[in-house]
Amino acid sequence: MRRLLRGPSLLAVLAIRGYQRSLGRLTGGRCRFHPTCSEYA
């Protein structure tokens, strides 16, 4: 059963990393929410 779940999870990780390296760079890697929660803390 674990072997069946490994494929989809690997694809999800690769998709996220691909987004981070391509489209994520276009947004500048910053938080789109302003003010951020950390500013309230």
CSV table of N, CA and C in Angstrom, one decimal:
chain,number,residue,atom,x,y,z
A,1,MET,N,0.8,-1.2,0.0
A,1,MET,CA,0.0,0.0,0.0
A,1,MET,C,0.9,1.3,0.0
A,2,ARG,N,1.9,1.3,0.8
A,2,ARG,CA,2.8,2.4,0.8
A,2,ARG,C,3.4,2.7,-0.6
A,3,ARG,N,3.7,1.7,-1.3
A,3,ARG,CA,4.3,1.8,-2.6
A,3,ARG,C,3.3,2.5,-3.6
A,4,LEU,N,2.0,2.3,-3.4
A,4,LEU,CA,1.0,2.9,-4.2
A,4,LEU,C,0.9,4.4,-4.0
A,5,LEU,N,1.1,4.8,-2.7
A,5,LEU,CA,1.0,6.2,-2.3
A,5,LEU,C,2.3,7.0,-2.7
A,6,ARG,N,3.4,6.3,-2.9
A,6,ARG,CA,4.6,7.0,-3.1
A,6,ARG,C,4.6,7.7,-4.4
A,7,GLY,N,4.0,7.1,-5.5
A,7,GLY,CA,4.0,7.8,-6.8
A,7,GLY,C,3.3,9.1,-6.8
A,8,PRO,N,2.0,9.1,-6.3
A,8,PRO,CA,1.3,10.4,-6.3
A,8,PRO,C,1.9,11.5,-5.4
A,9,SER,N,2.5,11.1,-4.3
A,9,SER,CA,3.1,12.1,-3.4
A,9,SER,C,4.4,12.6,-4.1
A,10,LEU,N,5.1,11.8,-4.8
A,10,LEU,CA,6.3,12.2,-5.5
A,10,LEU,C,5.9,13.2,-6.6
A,11,LEU,N,4.8,12.9,-7.3
A,11,LEU,CA,4.4,13.9,-8.3
A,11,LEU,C,4.0,15.2,-7.7
A,12,ALA,N,3.3,15.2,-6.6
A,12,ALA,CA,2.9,16.4,-5.9
A,12,ALA,C,4.1,17.2,-5.5
A,13,VAL,N,5.1,16.6,-4.9
A,13,VAL,CA,6.3,17.3,-4.5
A,13,VAL,C,7.0,17.9,-5.7
A,14,LEU,N,7.1,17.2,-6.8
A,14,LEU,CA,7.7,17.7,-8.0
A,14,LEU,C,7.0,18.8,-8.6
A,15,ALA,N,5.6,18.8,-8.6
A,15,ALA,CA,4.8,19.9,-9.1
A,15,ALA,C,5.0,21.1,-8.2
A,16,ILE,N,5.1,21.0,-6.9
A,16,ILE,CA,5.3,22.1,-6.0
A,16,ILE,C,6.7,22.7,-6.3
A,17,ARG,N,7.7,21.9,-6.4
A,17,ARG,CA,9.0,22.4,-6.6
A,17,ARG,C,9.1,23.1,-8.0
A,18,GLY,N,8.4,22.5,-9.0
A,18,GLY,CA,8.4,23.2,-10.3
A,18,GLY,C,7.8,24.6,-10.2
A,19,TYR,N,6.7,24.7,-9.5
A,19,TYR,CA,6.0,26.0,-9.3
A,19,TYR,C,7.0,27.0,-8.6
A,20,GLN,N,7.6,26.5,-7.6
A,20,GLN,CA,8.5,27.4,-6.8
A,20,GLN,C,9.6,27.9,-7.7
A,21,ARG,N,10.1,27.1,-8.6
A,21,ARG,CA,11.3,27.5,-9.4
A,21,ARG,C,10.8,28.3,-10.6
A,22,SER,N,9.6,28.2,-11.0
A,22,SER,CA,9.2,28.9,-12.2
A,22,SER,C,8.3,30.1,-11.9
A,23,LEU,N,7.0,29.8,-11.6
A,23,LEU,CA,6.0,30.9,-11.3
A,23,LEU,C,6.3,31.6,-10.0
A,24,GLY,N,6.8,30.8,-9.0
A,24,GLY,CA,7.2,31.4,-7.7
A,24,GLY,C,8.2,32.6,-7.8
A,25,ARG,N,9.1,32.5,-8.8
A,25,ARG,CA,10.1,33.5,-9.0
A,25,ARG,C,9.5,34.8,-9.6
A,26,LEU,N,8.4,34.6,-10.3
A,26,LEU,CA,7.8,35.8,-10.9
A,26,LEU,C,7.1,36.6,-9.9
A,27,THR,N,6.6,36.0,-8.8
A,27,THR,CA,6.0,36.8,-7.8
A,27,THR,C,7.0,37.4,-6.8
A,28,GLY,N,8.2,37.0,-6.9
A,28,GLY,CA,9.2,37.5,-6.0
A,28,GLY,C,9.4,36.8,-4.7
A,29,GLY,N,8.7,35.7,-4.5
A,29,GLY,CA,8.9,34.9,-3.3
A,29,GLY,C,8.4,35.7,-2.1
A,30,ARG,N,7.5,36.6,-2.2
A,30,ARG,CA,7.1,37.3,-1.0
A,30,ARG,C,5.6,37.0,-0.7
A,31,CYS,N,5.2,37.3,0.5
A,31,CYS,CA,3.9,37.0,0.9
A,31,CYS,C,2.9,38.0,0.2
A,32,ARG,N,1.8,37.5,-0.3
A,32,ARG,CA,0.9,38.4,-0.9
A,32,ARG,C,-0.1,39.1,0.0
A,33,PHE,N,0.0,38.6,1.3
A,33,PHE,CA,-0.9,39.2,2.3
A,33,PHE,C,-0.2,40.3,3.1
A,34,HIS,N,-0.8,41.5,3.1
A,34,HIS,CA,-0.1,42.6,3.8
A,34,HIS,C,-1.2,43.3,4.7
A,35,PRO,N,-1.0,43.5,5.9
A,35,PRO,CA,0.2,43.2,6.7
A,35,PRO,C,0.1,41.7,7.0
A,36,THR,N,1.3,41.2,7.2
A,36,THR,CA,1.4,39.7,7.5
A,36,THR,C,1.1,39.5,9.0
A,37,CYS,N,0.8,38.2,9.3
A,37,CYS,CA,0.5,37.8,10.6
A,37,CYS,C,1.7,38.1,11.6
A,38,SER,N,2.9,38.0,11.1
A,38,SER,CA,4.1,38.2,11.9
A,38,SER,C,4.2,39.6,12.4
A,39,GLU,N,3.6,40.5,11.6
A,39,GLU,CA,3.7,41.9,12.1
A,39,GLU,C,2.7,42.2,13.2
A,40,TYR,N,1.7,41.4,13.4
A,40,TYR,CA,0.8,41.6,14.5
A,40,TYR,C,1.4,41.0,15.8
A,41,ALA,N,2.3,40.0,15.7
A,41,ALA,CA,2.8,39.3,16.8
A,41,ALA,C,3.7,40.2,17.7
